[in-house]
Amino acid sequence: MNMQKPPPIQGPRQPAEQVVFNRMELGAIMGLYGRMVAAGEWRDYGLSFLRDVAVFSIFRRTAETPIYRIEKRPKLRSRQGQFAVIGMDGRILKRGNDLRIVLRVLDRKLIRAVK
């Protein structure tokens, strides 16, 4: 008797891998965001999760281009650092592997705005 195995049951398709911010990273970003909103500097944000990069975009007004982007690129972890703060003009303001240290470049802008 010839017994063939039935074809494997296929479950739901797994979505393509995405880079995301973890809970601690989002906590650090949202803490800074909340302080800047309270100071009247920022008003809106957007999140993008792609295959190679996760982006937290910061807006002064809703209909504008982002004034800052906080990016996470895990492939750059061993080179320049996986986190970067990028200005409106595309310049990298700070890059590194420790998100809290990278975000300090924006904290300094808060201190100047409050004075």
Coordinates of C-alpha atoms in Angstrom, one line a residue:
M1 CA 0.0 0.0 0.0
N2 CA 1.4 3.4 -1.0
M3 CA 0.7 6.0 1.8
Q4 CA 1.5 9.6 0.9
K5 CA 1.8 12.3 3.5
P6 CA -0.9 15.0 3.1
P7 CA 0.4 18.4 2.1
P8 CA 1.3 20.6 5.1
I9 CA -1.4 22.8 6.4
Q10 CA -0.6 26.4 5.7
G11 CA -1.6 28.9 8.4
P12 CA -2.0 32.6 8.0
R13 CA 0.9 34.3 6.2
Q14 CA 3.4 35.9 8.4
P15 CA 3.9 39.6 7.7
A16 CA 7.3 40.7 6.4
E17 CA 9.8 41.5 9.1
Q18 CA 9.7 45.1 10.3
V19 CA 11.9 47.2 12.4
V20 CA 10.0 48.6 15.4
F21 CA 10.8 50.6 18.5
N22 CA 10.5 48.5 21.7
R23 CA 8.6 49.6 24.8
M24 CA 11.6 51.2 26.5
E25 CA 12.7 53.1 23.3
L26 CA 9.1 54.4 22.8
G27 CA 9.0 55.4 26.5
A28 CA 12.2 57.5 26.1
I29 CA 10.9 59.1 22.9
M30 CA 7.4 59.9 24.2
G31 CA 8.9 61.3 27.4
L32 CA 10.9 63.8 25.4
Y33 CA 7.9 64.4 23.1
G34 CA 5.6 65.2 26.0
R35 CA 8.1 67.7 27.4
M36 CA 8.4 69.5 24.1
V37 CA 4.6 69.6 23.6
A38 CA 4.3 71.1 27.1
A39 CA 6.9 73.7 26.1
G40 CA 4.8 74.5 23.0
E41 CA 7.6 73.4 20.6
W42 CA 6.0 70.4 19.0
R43 CA 2.4 69.5 18.1
D44 CA 2.2 66.2 16.2
Y45 CA 4.1 63.0 15.4
G46 CA 4.0 60.1 13.0
L47 CA 5.3 56.6 13.2
S48 CA 6.6 54.5 10.2
F49 CA 7.7 50.9 10.5
L50 CA 9.5 49.6 7.4
R51 CA 11.7 46.5 6.7
D52 CA 15.0 48.4 7.3
V53 CA 14.1 51.3 9.5
A54 CA 11.6 52.5 12.1
V55 CA 11.0 56.3 12.1
F56 CA 9.4 58.6 14.6
S57 CA 8.7 61.9 12.8
I58 CA 8.1 65.1 14.8
F59 CA 6.1 68.0 13.4
R60 CA 5.7 71.6 14.5
R61 CA 2.3 71.7 12.8
T62 CA 0.3 68.9 11.3
A63 CA 0.5 69.8 7.6
E64 CA 4.3 70.4 7.5
T65 CA 7.2 68.2 6.8
P66 CA 8.8 66.8 9.9
I67 CA 11.3 69.1 11.8
Y68 CA 13.1 66.0 13.2
R69 CA 13.2 62.3 12.6
I70 CA 14.3 59.7 15.1
E71 CA 15.4 56.6 13.2
K72 CA 16.3 53.1 14.3
R73 CA 18.4 51.1 11.8
P74 CA 19.6 47.9 13.4
K75 CA 21.9 47.1 10.5
L76 CA 24.1 50.1 11.5
R77 CA 24.4 48.8 15.1
S78 CA 28.0 47.7 14.7
R79 CA 29.1 50.7 12.6
Q80 CA 27.8 54.2 13.4
G81 CA 25.0 53.2 15.8
Q82 CA 21.5 52.1 15.2
F83 CA 19.8 55.3 16.4
A84 CA 19.9 58.7 14.7
V85 CA 18.3 62.1 15.1
I86 CA 17.9 63.8 11.7
G87 CA 17.0 67.4 11.1
M88 CA 14.6 68.9 8.6
D89 CA 17.4 69.5 6.1
G90 CA 18.6 65.8 6.3
R91 CA 21.6 66.5 8.5
I92 CA 22.3 63.8 11.1
L93 CA 22.4 65.7 14.4
K94 CA 23.4 62.8 16.6
R95 CA 24.0 59.0 16.1
G96 CA 24.7 56.2 18.5
N97 CA 23.7 52.9 20.0
D98 CA 22.2 54.5 23.2
L99 CA 18.9 56.1 22.4
R100 CA 18.8 58.3 25.6
I101 CA 22.2 59.8 24.7
V102 CA 21.2 60.4 21.1
L103 CA 18.0 62.1 22.3
R104 CA 20.0 64.6 24.4
V105 CA 20.6 66.7 21.3
L106 CA 16.9 67.5 21.3
D107 CA 16.8 68.0 25.1
R108 CA 19.3 70.8 24.7
K109 CA 17.0 72.5 22.2
L110 CA 14.2 72.3 25.0
I111 CA 16.5 74.0 27.5
R112 CA 17.2 76.8 25.0
A113 CA 13.5 77.2 24.2
V114 CA 12.5 77.5 27.9
K115 CA 15.2 80.2 28.7

